[in-house]
Coordinates of C-alpha atoms and ligand atoms in Angstrom, one line a residue:
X1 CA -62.3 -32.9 27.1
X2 CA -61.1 -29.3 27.5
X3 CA -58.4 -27.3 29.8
X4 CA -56.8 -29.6 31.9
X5 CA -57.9 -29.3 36.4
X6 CA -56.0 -27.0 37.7
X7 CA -55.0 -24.7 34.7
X8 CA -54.0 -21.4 36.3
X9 CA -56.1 -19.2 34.4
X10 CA -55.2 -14.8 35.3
X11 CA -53.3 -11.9 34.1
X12 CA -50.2 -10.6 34.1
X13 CA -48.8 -7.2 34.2
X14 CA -45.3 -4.9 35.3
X15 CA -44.6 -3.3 38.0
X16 CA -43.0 -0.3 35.8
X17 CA -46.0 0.0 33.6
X18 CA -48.7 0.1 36.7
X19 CA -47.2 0.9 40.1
X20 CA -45.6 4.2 39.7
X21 CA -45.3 5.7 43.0
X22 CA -41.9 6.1 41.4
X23 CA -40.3 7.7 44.2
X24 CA -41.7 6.6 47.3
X25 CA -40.8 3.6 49.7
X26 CA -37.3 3.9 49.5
X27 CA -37.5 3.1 45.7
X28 CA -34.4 4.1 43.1
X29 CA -34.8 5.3 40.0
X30 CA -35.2 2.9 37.5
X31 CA -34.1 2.6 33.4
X32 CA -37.8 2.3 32.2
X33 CA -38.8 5.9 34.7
X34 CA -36.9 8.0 32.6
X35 CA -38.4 6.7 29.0
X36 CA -41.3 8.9 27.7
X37 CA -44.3 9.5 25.6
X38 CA -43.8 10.3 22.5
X39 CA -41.8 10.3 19.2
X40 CA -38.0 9.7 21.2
X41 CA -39.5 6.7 22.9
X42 CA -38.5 4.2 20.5
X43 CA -34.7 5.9 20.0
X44 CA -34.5 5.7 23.7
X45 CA -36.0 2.2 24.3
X46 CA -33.6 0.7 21.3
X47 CA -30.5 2.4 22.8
X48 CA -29.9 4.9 20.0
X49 CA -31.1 7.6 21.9
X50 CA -29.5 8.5 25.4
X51 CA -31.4 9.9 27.6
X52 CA -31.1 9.1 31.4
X53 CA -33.0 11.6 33.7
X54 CA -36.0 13.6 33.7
X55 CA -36.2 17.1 31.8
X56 CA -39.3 19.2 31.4
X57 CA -39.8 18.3 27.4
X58 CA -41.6 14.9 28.1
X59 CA -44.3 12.9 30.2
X60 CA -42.7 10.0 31.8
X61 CA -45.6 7.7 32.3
X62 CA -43.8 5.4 34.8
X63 CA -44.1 8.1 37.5
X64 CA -47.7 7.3 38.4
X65 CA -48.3 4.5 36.2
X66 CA -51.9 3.7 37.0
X67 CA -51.4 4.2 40.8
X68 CA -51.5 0.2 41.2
X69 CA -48.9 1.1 44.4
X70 CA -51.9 2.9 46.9
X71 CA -54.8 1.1 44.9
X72 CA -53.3 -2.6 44.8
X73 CA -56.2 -3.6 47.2
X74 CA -58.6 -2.8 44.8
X75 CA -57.1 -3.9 42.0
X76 CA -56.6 -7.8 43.2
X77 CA -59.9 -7.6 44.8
X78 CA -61.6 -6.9 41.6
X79 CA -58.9 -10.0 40.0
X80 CA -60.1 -12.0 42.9
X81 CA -64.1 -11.3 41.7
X82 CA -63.6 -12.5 38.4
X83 CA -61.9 -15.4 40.1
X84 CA -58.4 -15.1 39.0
X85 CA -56.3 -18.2 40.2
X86 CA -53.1 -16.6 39.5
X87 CA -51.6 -13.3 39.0
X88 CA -48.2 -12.1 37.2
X89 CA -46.5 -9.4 38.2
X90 CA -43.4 -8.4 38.4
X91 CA -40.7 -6.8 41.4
X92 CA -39.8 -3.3 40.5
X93 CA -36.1 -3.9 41.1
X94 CA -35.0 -0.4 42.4
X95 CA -37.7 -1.1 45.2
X96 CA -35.8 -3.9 46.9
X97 CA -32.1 -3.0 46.1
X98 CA -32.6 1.3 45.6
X99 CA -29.0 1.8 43.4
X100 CA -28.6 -1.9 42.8
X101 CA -25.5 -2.6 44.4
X102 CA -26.0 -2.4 47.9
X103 CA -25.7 -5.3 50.3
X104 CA -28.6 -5.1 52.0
X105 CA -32.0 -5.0 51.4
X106 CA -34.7 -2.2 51.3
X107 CA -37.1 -3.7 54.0
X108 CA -39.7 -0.8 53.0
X109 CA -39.5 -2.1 49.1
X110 CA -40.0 -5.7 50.7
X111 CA -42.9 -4.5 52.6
X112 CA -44.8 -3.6 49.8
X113 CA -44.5 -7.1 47.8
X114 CA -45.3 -8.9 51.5
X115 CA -48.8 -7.2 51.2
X116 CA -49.5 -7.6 47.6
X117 CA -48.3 -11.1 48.3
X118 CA -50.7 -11.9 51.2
X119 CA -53.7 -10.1 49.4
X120 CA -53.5 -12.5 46.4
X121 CA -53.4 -15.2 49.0
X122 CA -56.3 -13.9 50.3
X123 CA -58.2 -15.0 47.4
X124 CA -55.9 -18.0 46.6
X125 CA -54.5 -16.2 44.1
X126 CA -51.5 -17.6 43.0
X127 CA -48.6 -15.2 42.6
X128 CA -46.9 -15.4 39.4
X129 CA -43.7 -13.1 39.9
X130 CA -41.5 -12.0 37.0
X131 CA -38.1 -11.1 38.5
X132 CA -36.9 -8.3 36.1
X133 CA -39.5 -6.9 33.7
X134 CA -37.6 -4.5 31.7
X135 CA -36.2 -2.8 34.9
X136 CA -32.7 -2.3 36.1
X137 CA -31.9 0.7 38.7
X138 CA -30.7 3.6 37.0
X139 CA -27.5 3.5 39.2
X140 CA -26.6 -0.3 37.5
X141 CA -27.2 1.5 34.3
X142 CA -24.7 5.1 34.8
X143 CA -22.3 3.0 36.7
X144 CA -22.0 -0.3 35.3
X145 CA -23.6 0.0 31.8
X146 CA -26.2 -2.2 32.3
X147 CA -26.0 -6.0 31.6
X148 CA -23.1 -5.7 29.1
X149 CA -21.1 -5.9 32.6
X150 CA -20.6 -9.1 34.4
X151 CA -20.5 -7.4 37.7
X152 CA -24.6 -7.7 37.1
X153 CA -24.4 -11.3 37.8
X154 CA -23.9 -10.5 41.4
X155 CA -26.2 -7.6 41.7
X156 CA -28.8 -9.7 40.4
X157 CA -27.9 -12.6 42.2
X158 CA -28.5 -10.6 45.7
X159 CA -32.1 -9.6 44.7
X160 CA -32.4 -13.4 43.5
X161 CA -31.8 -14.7 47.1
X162 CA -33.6 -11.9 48.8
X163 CA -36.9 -12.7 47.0
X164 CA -36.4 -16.7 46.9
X165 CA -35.5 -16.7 50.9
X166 CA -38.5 -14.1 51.9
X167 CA -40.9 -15.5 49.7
X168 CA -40.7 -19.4 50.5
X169 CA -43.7 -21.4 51.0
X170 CA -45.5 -18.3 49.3
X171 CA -44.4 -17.5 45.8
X172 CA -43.6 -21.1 43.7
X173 CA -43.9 -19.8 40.2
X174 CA -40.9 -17.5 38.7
X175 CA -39.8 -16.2 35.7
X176 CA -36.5 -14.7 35.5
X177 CA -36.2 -12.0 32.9
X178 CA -38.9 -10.9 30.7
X179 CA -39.5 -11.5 27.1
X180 CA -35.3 -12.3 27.0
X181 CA -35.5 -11.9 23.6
X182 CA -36.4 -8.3 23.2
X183 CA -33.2 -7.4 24.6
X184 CA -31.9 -7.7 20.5
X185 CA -34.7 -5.4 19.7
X186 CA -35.0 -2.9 22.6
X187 CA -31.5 -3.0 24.7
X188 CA -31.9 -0.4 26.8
X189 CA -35.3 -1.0 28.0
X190 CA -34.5 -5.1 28.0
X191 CA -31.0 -4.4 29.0
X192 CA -30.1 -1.0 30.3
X193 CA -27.8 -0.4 27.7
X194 CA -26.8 2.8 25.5
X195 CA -24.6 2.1 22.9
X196 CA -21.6 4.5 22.5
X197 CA -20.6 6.0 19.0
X198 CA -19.2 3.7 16.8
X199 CA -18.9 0.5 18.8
X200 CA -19.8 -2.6 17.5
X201 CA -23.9 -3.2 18.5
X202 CA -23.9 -7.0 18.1
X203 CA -20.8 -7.8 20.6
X204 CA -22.4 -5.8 23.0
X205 CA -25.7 -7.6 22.8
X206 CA -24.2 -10.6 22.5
X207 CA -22.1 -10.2 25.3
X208 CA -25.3 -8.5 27.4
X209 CA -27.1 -11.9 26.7
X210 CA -24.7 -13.9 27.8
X211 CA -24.8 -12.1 31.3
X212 CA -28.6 -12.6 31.0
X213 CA -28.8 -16.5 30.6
X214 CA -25.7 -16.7 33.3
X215 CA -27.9 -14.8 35.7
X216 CA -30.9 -16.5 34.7
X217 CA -29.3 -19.9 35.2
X218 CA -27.9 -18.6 38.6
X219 CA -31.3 -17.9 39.9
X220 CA -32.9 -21.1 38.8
X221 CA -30.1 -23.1 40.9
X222 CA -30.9 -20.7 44.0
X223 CA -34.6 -21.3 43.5
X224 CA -34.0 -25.0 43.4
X225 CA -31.7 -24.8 46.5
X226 CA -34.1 -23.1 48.5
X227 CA -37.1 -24.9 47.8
X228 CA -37.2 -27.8 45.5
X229 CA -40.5 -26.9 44.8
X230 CA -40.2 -23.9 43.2
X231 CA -40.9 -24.2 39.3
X232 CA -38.4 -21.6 37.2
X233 CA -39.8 -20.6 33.9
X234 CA -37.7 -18.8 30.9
X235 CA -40.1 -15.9 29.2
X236 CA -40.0 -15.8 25.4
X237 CA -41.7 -12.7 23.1
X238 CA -42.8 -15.7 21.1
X239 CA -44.5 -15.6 17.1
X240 CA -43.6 -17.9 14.4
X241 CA -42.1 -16.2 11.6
X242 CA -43.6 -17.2 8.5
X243 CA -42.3 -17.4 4.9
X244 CA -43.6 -14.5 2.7
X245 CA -43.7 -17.2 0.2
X246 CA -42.2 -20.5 -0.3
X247 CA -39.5 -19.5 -2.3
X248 CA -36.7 -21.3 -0.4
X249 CA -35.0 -18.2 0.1
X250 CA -37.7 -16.6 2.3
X251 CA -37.6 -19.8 4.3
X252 CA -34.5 -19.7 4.8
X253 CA -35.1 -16.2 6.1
X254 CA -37.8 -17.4 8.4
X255 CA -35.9 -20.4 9.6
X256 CA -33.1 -17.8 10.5
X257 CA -35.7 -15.0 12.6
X258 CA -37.3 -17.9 14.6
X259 CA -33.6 -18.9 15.4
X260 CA -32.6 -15.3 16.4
X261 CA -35.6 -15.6 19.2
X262 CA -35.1 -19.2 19.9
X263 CA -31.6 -19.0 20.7
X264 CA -32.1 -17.8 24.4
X265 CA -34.7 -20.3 25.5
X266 CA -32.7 -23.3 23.8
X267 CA -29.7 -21.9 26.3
X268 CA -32.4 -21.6 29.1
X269 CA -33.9 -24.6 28.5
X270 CA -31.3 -27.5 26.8
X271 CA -28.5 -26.1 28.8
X272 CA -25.8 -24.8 26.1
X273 CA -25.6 -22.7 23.2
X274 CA -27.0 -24.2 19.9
X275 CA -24.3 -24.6 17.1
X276 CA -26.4 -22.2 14.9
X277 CA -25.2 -19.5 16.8
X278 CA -22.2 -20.4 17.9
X279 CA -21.0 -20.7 14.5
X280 CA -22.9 -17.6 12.9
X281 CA -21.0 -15.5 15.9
X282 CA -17.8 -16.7 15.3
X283 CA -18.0 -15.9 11.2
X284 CA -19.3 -12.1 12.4
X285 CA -16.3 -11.9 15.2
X286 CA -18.6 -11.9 17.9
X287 CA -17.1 -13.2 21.0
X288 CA -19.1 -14.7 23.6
X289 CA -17.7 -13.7 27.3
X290 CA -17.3 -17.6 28.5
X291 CA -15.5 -17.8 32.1
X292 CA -14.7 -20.8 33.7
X293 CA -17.8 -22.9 35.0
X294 CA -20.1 -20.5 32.8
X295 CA -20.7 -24.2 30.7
X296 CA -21.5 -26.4 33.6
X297 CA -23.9 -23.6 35.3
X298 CA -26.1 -23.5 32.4
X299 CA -25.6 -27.4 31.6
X300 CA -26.8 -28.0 35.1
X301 CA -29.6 -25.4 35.4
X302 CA -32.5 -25.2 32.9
X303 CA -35.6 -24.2 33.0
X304 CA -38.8 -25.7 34.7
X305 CA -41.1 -24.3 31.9
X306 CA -41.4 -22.3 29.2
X307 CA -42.9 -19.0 29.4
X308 CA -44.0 -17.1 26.4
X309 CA -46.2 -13.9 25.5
X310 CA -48.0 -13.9 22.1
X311 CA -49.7 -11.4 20.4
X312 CA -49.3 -12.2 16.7
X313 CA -47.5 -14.0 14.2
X314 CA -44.5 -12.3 12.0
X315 CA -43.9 -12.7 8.4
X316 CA -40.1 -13.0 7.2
X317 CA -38.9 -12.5 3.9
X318 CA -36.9 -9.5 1.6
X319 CA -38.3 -6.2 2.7
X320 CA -37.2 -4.7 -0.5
X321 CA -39.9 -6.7 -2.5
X322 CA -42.7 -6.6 0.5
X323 CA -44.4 -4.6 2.2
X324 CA -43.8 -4.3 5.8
X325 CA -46.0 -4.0 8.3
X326 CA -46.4 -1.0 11.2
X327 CA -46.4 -1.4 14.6
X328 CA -44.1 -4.1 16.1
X329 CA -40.5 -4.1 18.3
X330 CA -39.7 -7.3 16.0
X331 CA -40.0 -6.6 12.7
X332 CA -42.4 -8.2 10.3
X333 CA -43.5 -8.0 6.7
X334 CA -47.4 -7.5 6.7
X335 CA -49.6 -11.2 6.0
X336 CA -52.3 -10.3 3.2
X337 CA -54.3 -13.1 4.9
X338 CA -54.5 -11.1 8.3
X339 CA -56.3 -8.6 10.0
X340 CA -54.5 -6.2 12.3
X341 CA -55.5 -3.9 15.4
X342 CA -55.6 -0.5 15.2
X343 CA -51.7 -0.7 16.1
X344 CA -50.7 -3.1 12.9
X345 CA -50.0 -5.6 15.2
X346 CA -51.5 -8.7 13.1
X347 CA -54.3 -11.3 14.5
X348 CA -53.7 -15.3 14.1
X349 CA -55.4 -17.2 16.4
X350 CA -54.4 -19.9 14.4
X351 CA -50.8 -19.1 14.7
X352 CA -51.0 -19.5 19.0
X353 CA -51.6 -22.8 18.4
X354 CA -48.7 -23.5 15.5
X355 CA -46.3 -22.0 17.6
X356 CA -47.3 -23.7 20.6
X357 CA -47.1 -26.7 18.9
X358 CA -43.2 -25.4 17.8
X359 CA -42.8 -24.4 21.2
X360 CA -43.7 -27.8 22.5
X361 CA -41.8 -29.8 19.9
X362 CA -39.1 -28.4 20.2
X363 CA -38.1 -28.5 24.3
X364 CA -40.9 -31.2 25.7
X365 CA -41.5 -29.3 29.2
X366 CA -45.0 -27.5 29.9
X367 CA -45.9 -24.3 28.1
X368 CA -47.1 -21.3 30.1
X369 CA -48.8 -18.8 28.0
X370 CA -48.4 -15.2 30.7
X371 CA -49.2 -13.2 28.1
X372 CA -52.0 -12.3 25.3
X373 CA -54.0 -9.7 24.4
X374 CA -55.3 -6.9 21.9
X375 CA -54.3 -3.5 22.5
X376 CA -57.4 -1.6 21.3
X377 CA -59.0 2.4 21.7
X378 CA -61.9 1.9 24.7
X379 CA -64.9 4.4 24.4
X380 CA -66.7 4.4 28.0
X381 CA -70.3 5.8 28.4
X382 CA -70.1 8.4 31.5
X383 CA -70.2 5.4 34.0
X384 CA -66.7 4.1 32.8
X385 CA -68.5 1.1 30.9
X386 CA -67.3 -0.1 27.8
X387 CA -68.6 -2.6 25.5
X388 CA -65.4 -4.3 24.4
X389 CA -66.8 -7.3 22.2
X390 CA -63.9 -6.6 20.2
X391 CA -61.6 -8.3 22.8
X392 CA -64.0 -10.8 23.3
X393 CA -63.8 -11.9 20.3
X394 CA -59.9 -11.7 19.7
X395 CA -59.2 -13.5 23.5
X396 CA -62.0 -16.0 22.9
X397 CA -60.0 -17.4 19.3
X398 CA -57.0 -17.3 21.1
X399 CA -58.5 -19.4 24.1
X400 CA -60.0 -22.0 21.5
X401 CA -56.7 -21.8 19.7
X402 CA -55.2 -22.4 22.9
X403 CA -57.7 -25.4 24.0
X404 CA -57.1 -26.9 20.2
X405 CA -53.4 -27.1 20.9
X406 CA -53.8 -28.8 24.4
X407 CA -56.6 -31.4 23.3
X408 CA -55.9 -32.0 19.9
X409 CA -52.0 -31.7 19.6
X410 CA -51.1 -33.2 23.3
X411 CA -49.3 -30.2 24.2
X412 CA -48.7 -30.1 27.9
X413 CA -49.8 -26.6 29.2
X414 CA -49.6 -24.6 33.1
X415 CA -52.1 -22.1 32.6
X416 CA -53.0 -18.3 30.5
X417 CA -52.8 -15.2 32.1
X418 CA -53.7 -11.9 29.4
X419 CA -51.8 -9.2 29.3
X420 CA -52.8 -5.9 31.4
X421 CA -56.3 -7.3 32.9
X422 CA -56.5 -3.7 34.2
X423 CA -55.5 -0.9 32.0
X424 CA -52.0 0.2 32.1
X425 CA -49.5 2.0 30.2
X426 CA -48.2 0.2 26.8
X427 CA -44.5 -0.7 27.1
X428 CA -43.9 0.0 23.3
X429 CA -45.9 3.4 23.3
X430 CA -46.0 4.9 26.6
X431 CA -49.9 5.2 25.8
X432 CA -52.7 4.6 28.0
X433 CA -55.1 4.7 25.2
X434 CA -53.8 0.9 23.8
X435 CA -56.0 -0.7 26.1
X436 CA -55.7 -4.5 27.4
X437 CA -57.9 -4.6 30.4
X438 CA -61.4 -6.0 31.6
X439 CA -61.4 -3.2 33.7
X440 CA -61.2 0.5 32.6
X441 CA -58.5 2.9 34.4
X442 CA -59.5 6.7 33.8
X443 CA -56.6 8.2 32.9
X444 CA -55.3 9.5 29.4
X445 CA -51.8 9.5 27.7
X446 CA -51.3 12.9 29.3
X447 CA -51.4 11.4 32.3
X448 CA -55.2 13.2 33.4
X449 CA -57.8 11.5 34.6
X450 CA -59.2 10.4 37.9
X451 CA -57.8 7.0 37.9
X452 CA -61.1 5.1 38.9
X453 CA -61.1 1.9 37.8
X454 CA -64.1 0.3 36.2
X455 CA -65.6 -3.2 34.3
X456 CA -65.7 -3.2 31.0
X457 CA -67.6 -5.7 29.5
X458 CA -65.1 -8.1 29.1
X459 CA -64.9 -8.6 32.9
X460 CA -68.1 -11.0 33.0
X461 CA -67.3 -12.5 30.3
X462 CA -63.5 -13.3 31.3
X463 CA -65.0 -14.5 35.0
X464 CA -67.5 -16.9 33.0
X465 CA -64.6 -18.4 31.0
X466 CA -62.8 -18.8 34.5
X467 CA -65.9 -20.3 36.3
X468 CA -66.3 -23.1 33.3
X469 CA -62.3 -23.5 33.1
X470 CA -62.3 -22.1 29.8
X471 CA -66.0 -24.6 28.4
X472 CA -68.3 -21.8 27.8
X473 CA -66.3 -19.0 25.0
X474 CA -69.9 -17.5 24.4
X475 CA -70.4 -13.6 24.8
X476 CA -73.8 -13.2 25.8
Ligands
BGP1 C1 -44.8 -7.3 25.9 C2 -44.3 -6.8 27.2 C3 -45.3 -6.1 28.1 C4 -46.5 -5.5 27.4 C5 -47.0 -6.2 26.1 C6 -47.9 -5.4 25.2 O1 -43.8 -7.0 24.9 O2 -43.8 -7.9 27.9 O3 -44.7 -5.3 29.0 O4 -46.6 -4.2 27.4 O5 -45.9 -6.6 25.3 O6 -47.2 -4.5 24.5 P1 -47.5 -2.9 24.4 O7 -47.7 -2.5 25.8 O8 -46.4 -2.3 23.7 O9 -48.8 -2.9 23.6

């Protein structure tokens, strides 16, 4: 007994971190365009930092991204080879609605997700489409402030019924916002906000989530309306925290951390805000923006599944007394039992499977895992080849991990799609050179390179798992 018939089995990538053609189409600038390489990255992605155009001091690598816009024919023909039955990606906002706030859409924006659409239905594909992916247009963000405005609810709600109408009978899978979490962690990139001087961080998150979940819940009762059989998914940056030891005061820490993330996914997916929260806001003075109705819409519009991307699992306990470890937008103190890549971020198979096993417990509706991966430094011989066993190796004790949890722990579980089966610029870095893909993209964090695309070794190997629905794990 192993993966389940049917189990959508593909990858899943961004539209801001592979489709640059930044400025073409009709397309707006967009919040993640104007974040570069380099050292200010992570002040600008955590909203320390503001920085909302271009200047001549960085490399945006948004712009051309890996080209995915002019090459997407390729690209999902080479998905469609290693027999991909589904395929995340996400709708560069600023290409449907150019500012944000205008009333009609760009049919040139539209266009482009119609082909990319029909080619992935040309090899029964199934589109997987992530609404917002860390993108917002630029405008929303200079005019509004980003989602700590409620007037987002209505911009989002337009690109909501654009897609959902256009879309019918085509796309059935949706997620509405990204890892929803990381919005704590990275606001302006999960959020599109910049915090002014001295004004309190945490109501304005807060209040920014609230407008999230609203939205989130808004676009799940559209989806329904339009076509009861579209499926809504939430999208959790899921990892169990751990206690550093089991002093009861580092679980209490851990207990706390995994709350911090779960707190968005219980609203998306039980309907109302768990009393953890509500009563650790009210003792900080946080007040949550409640309007009238805002209680009944999320009551009566949860989630389909749950959507989640794992990477690693995260270690809580006193940073004073422990050593931390590098590398992560969540923090996490480092696990002396682990191994990490050459970006800290720590490897537990065996952790997937625990916290898909919380995951499940905890809300009862199918898991989809859309994203997983290791970010690793590719060497290619002059043809572009590269023997990645490395990722073998990592993806193939995830995928066992993965199988453990669904035949030996019952939990109930849509499908896997990797992270970045091509190559494509790292959301955290701005690198190229953290590498997720089965197939090689020439191009370097400077942006140079020819931008041929080519297998890695990986690629048989990931078709082979596909063809025996996840049996044969062997690299050979
Ligand atoms: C998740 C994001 C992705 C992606 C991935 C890998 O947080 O949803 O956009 O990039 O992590 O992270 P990174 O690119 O930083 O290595």
């Amino acid at each position: 007994m192993g993966f389940p018939k049917g189990f959508l089995w593909g990858g899943a990538t961004a539209a801001n971190q592979l489709e640059g053609a930044y400025n073409e189409g009709g397309r707006g600038l967009a919040n993640v365009d104007v974040v570069p390489h380099g050292e200010d990255r992570f002040p600008i992605i955590t909203g320390q930092m503001k920085h909302v155009d271009f200047d001549d001091k960085h490399f945006y690598p948004a712009k051309e991204g890996i080209d995915h816009y002019h090459r997407y024919e390729e690209d999902i023909k080479l998905f469609g080879e290693m027999g991909f039955k589904t395929y995340r990606f996400s709708i560069g906002w600023s290409r449907i609605f150019p500012n944000g706030d205008e009333l009609e859409p760009n049919e040139e924006g539209l266009k482009f997700y119609d082909r990319l659409i029909d080619e992935c239905l040309k090899y029964d594909i199934e589109p997987l489409v992530t609404i917002t992916h860390f993108d917002i247009p630029m405008h929303l963000v200079n005019e509004y402030g980003g989602w700590r405005n409620r007037k987002m609810l209505e911009f989002y709600e337009r690109l909501v019924r654009t897609l959902f109408n256009r879309y019918k009978g085509k796309v059935r899978y949706w997620l509405t916002f990204n890892e929803i979490n990381v919005l704590l962690h990275a606001p302006f990139m999960g959020a599109g906000i910049v915090f002014e001087e001295g004004e309190n961080e945490e109501q304005v998150k807060y209040t920014a989530a609230h407008h999230e979940l609203m939205a989130s819940a808004i676009a799940t009762k559209i989806a329904h309306e339009v076509d009861p059989e579209n499926m809504v998914g939430c999208m959790l940056a899921a990892g169990e925290y751990y206690p550093i030891t089991p002093n009861p005061k580092d679980v209490r820490e851990a207990q706390l951390k995994n709350q911090e993330n779960y707190f968005f996914i219980d609203v998306q997916s039980r309907g109302e805000y768990p009393n953890y929260a509500l009563k650790r806001l009210e003792r900080e003075g946080i007040k949550l923006p409640f309007e009238e109705g805002d209680k009944e819409l999320l009551k009566e519009n949860t989630v389909d599944f749950i959507s989640f991307s794992y990477y690693s699992s995260r270690v809580a306990g006193d940073p004073k007394e422990h050593e931390v470890a590098e590398g992560n937008m969540l923090g996490t103190l480092n696990n002396p039992y682990l191994e990490a890549s050459e970006w800290g971020w720590q490897i537990d198979p065996l952790g997937f499977r625990i916290t898909m096993n919380e995951l499940y417990d905890r809300y009862q509706k199918p898991l989809f895992v859309v994203e997983n991966g290791l970010g690793a430094i590719d060497e290619p011989d002059e043809n572009g080849y590269v023997e990645d066993d490395y990722r073998i190796d990592y993806l193939a004790q995830h995928i066992e991990a993965m199988r453990d949890a669904i035949t030996l722990d019952g939990v109930e579980m849509l499908g896997y799609t990797t992270w970045g089966p091509i190559d494509l610029v790292s959301a955290s870095t701005g690198e190229m050179s953290k590498r997720y893909g089965f197939i090689y993209v020439d191009r370097d964090d400077a942006g140079k390179g020819t931008l041929n695309r080519s297998k890695k070794k990986s690629f048989d190997w990931y078709k082979k798992v596909i063809e025996t629905n996840g049996e044969d794990l062997s690299n050979n």
